[in-house]
Coordinates of C-alpha atoms in Angstrom, one line a residue:
X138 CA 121.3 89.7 82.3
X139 CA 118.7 88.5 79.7
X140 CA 121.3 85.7 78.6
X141 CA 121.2 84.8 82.6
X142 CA 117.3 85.0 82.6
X143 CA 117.3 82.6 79.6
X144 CA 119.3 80.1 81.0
X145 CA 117.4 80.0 84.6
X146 CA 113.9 79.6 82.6
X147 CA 115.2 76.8 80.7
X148 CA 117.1 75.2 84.2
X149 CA 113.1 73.3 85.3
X150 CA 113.2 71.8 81.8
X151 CA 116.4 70.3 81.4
X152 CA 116.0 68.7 85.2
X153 CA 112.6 67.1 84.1
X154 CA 114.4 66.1 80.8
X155 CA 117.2 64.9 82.8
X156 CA 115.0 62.8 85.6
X157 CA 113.1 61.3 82.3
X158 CA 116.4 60.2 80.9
X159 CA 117.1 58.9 84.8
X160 CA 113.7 56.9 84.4
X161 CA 114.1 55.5 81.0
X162 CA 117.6 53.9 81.8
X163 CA 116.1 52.5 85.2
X164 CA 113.1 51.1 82.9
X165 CA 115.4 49.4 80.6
X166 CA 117.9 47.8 83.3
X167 CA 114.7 46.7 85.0
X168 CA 113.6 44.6 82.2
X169 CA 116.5 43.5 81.2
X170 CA 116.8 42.1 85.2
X171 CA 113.4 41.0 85.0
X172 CA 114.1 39.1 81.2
X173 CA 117.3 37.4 82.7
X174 CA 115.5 36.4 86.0
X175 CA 112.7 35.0 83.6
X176 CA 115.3 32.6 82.2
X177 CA 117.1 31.6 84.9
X178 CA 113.8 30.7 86.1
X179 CA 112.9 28.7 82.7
X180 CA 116.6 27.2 82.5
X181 CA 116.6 23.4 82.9
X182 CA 119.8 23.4 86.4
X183 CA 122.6 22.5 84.3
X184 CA 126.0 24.0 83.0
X185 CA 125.6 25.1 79.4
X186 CA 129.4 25.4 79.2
X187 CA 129.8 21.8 80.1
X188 CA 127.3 20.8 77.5
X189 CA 128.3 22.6 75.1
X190 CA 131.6 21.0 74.8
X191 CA 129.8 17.5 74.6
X192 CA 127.8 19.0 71.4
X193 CA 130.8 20.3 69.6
X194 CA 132.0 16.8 70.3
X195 CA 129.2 15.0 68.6
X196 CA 129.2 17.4 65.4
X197 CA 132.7 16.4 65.1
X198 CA 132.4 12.9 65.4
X199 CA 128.9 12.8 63.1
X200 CA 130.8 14.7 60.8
X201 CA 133.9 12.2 60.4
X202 CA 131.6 9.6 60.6
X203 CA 129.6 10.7 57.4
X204 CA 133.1 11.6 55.3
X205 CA 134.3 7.7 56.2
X206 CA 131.1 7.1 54.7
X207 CA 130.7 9.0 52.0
X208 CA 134.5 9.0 50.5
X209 CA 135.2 5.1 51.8
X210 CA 134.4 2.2 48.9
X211 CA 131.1 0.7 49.6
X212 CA 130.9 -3.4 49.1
X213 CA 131.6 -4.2 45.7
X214 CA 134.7 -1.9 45.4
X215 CA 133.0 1.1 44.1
X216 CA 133.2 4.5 45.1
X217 CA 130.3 5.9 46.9
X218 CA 131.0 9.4 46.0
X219 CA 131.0 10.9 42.5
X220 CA 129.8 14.3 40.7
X221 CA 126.1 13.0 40.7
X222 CA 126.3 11.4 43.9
X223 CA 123.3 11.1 45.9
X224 CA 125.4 11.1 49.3
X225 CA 126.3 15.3 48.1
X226 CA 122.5 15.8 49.3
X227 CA 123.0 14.2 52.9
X228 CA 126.8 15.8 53.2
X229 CA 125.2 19.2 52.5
X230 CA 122.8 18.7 55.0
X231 CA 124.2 17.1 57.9
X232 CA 127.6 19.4 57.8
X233 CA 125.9 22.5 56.5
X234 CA 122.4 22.7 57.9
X235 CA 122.5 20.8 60.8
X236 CA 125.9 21.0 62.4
X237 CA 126.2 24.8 61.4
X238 CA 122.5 25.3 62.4
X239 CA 123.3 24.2 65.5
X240 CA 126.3 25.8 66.4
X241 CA 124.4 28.7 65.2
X242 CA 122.2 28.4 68.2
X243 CA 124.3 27.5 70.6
X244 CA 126.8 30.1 70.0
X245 CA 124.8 32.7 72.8
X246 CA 125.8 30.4 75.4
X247 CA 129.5 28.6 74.2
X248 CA 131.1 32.5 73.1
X249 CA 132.1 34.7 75.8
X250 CA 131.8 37.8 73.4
X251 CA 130.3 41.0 73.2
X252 CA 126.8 41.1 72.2
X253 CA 126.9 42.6 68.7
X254 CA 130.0 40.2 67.6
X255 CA 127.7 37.1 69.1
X256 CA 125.3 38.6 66.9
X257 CA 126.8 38.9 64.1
X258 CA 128.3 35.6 64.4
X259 CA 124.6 33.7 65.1
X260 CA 123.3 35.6 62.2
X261 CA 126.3 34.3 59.8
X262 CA 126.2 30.7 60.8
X263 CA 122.5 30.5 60.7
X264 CA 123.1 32.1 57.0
X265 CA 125.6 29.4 55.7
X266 CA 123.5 27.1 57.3
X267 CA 120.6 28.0 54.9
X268 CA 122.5 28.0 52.2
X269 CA 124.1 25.2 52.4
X270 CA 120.6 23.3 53.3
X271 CA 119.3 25.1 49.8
X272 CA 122.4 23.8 47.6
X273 CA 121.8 20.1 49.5
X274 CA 118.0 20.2 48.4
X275 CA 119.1 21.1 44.5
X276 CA 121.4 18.6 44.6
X277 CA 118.7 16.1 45.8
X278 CA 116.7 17.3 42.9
X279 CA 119.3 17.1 40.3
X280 CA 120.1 13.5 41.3
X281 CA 116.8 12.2 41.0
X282 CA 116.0 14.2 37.8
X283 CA 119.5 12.6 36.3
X284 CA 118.7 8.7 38.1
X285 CA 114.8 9.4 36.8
X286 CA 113.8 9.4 40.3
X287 CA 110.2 11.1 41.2
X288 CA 110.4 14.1 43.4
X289 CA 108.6 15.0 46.7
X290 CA 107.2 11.8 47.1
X291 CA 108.3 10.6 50.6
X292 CA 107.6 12.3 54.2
X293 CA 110.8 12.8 54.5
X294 CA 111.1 15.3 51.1
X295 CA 107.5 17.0 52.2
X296 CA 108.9 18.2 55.5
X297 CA 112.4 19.3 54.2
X298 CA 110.5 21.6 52.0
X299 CA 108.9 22.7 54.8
X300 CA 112.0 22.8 57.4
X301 CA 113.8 24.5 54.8
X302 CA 110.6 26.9 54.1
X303 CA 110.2 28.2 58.1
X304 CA 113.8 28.3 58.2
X305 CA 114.2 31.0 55.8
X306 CA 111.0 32.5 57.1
X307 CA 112.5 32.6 60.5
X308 CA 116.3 34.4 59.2
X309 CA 114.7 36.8 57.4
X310 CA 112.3 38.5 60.0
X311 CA 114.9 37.7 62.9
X312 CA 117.5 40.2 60.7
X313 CA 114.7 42.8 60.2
X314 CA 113.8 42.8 64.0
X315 CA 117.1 41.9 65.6
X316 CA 119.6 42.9 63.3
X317 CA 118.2 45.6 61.3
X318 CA 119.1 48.9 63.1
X319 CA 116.5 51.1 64.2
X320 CA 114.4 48.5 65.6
X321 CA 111.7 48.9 69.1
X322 CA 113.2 47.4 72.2
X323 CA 109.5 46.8 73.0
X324 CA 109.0 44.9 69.8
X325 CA 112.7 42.7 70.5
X326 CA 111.6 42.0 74.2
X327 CA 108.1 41.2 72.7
X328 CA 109.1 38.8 70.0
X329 CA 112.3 37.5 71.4
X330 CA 110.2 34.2 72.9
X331 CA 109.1 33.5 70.0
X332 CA 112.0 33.5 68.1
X333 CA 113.6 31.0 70.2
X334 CA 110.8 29.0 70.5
X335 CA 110.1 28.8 66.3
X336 CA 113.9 28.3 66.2
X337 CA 114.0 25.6 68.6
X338 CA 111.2 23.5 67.1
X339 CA 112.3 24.1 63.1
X340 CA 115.7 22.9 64.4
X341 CA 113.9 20.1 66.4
X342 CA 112.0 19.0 62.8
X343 CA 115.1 19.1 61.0
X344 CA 117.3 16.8 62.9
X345 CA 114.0 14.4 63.0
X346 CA 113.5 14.9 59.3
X347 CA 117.3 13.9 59.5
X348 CA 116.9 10.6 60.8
X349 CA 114.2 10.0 58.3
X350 CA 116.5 10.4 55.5
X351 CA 119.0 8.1 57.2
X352 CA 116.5 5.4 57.2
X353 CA 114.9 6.1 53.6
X354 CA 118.8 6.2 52.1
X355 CA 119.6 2.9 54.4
X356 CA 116.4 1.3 53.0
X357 CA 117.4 2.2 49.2
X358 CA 120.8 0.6 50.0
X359 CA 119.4 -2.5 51.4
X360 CA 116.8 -3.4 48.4
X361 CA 119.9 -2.8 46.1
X362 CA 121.3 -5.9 47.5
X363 CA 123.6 -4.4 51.0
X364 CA 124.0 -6.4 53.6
X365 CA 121.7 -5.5 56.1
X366 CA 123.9 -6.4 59.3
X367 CA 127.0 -5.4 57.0
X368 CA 129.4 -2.6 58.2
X369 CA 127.8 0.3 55.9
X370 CA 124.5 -0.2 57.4
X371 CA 126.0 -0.3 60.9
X372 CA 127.7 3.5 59.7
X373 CA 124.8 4.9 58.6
X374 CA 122.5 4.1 61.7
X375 CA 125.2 5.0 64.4
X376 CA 125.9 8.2 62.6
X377 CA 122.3 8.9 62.6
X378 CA 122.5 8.1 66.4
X379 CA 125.2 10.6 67.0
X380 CA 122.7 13.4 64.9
X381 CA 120.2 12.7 67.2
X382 CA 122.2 12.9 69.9
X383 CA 124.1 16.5 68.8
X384 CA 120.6 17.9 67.8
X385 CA 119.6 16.9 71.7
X386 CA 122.4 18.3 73.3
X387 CA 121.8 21.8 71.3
X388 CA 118.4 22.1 72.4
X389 CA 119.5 20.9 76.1
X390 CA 122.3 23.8 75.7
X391 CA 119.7 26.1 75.2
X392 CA 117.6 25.2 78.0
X393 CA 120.3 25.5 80.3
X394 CA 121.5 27.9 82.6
X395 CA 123.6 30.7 81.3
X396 CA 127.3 30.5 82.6
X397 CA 128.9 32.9 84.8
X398 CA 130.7 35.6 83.7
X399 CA 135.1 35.7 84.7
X400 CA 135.4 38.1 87.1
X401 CA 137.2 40.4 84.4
X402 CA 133.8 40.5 82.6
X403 CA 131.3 40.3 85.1
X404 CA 131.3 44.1 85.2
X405 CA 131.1 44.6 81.5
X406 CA 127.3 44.9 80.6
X407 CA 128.5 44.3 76.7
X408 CA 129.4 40.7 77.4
X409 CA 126.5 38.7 78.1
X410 CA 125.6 34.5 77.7
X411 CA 121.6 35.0 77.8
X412 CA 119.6 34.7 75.0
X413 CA 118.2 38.2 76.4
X414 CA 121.4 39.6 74.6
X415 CA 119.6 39.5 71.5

């Protein structure tokens, strides 16, 4: 009998713990409604799926474009690539911070995968990106140390240090507020903006710092004596064209609308396109 008495006196408290538990799940579901609405409603009207294939198709052809330039002989026979070769810096970059970076952010909208493996996978890419774009910025150092070349002279070295600099800033506090576990679904919600906003606009100020290596390599070139309307000089600009282009169509992938979920998903509330997955 006392055993029975117990259990009635605890029966009001575990339905007010249960109608909490009720609320808390509605609470969530409700914001994450409202944060995909909020999108949907930012998102410029466009497939991402479909644009997304037309960025992976630019990194490729940027990427074959700078090999043919890198490994091809330049005009006078020689080999433009070589242990101290200042085309390792640009190589580095372009394939490694760039390209990578990119697919990095695109991958919340190309992947139809559940949220912790699109994760994970953001947070690698985004990881060998920096690296890569760390190793590419020593080797543009040890080139001009070896070719007694000043360093951080130009625009274009200023804001790599600084590209490179917010970069790191930005993987570092995204792992401890995303990634880390433990973290506030307030504080994600809250911050979530601006991380893609500060990724956006770093990854915006790369691909133009980008182009502005193009030119101040091209320039080099052409004092040394290349023909200015030869077929190097015609590489180099079209490839930084296609950059241009691929760092546009990543941004424009992000602005656009999430894709529909297959009908053998739509039901799954682990697989999820929207940035709000984060």
């Amino acid at each position: 009998m006392e055993n029975l008495r117990i259990d009635s006196s605890q029966r009001p408290r575990l339905k007010i713990n249960r109608t909490k538990e009720i609320r808390r799940v509605e609470k969530t579901t409700r914001r994450k409604k409202h944060s995909c609405r909020r999108e949907r409603d930012m998102a410029v009207r466009i497939n991402a799926m479909a644009v997304t294939f037309v960025a992976h198709a630019l990194a490729v052809i940027a990427a074959i474009m700078l090999v043919n330039w890198v490994f091809d002989d330049d005009e006078s026979g020689n080999s433009n690539f070589g242990s101290n070769s200042p085309l390792l810096h640009p190589v580095l970059m372009l394939i490694g911070f760039i390209i990578l970076g990119g697919e990095a952010i695109i991958s919340y909208k190309s992947l139809p995968l559940e949220k912790p493996v699109k994760k994970l996978i953001h947070l690698i890419l985004h990881a060998i990106a920096l690296a890569l774009g760390i190793f590419g910025i020593c080797a543009a150092f040890k080139n001009h140390n070896e070719s007694h070349i000043p360093n951080l002279y130009s625009l274009h070295s200023w804001i790599g240090i600084g590209v490179i600099s917010l970069y790191g800033f930005q993987w570092v506090y995204s792992f401890i507020v995303f990634f880390f576990p433990g973290g506030s679904t307030n504080l994600k919600s809250g911050l979530l903006p601006w991380h893609a906003m500060l990724g956006l606009f770093v990854y915006i100020l790369a691909v133009g710092n980008a182009a502005l290596g193009f030119l101040e390599k091209l320039t080099f070139l052409e004092n040394g004596g290349l023909d200015k309307y030869g077929s190097e000089a015609f590489l180099i600009n079209f490839t930084a064209i296609i950059t241009i282009l691929f760092g546009a169509f990543v941004v424009l992938t992000a602005s656009a609308e999430s894709p529909s979920p297959s009908p053998s998903v739509s039901n799954d509330d682990s697989v999820d396109f929207s940035y709000s997955a984060i």
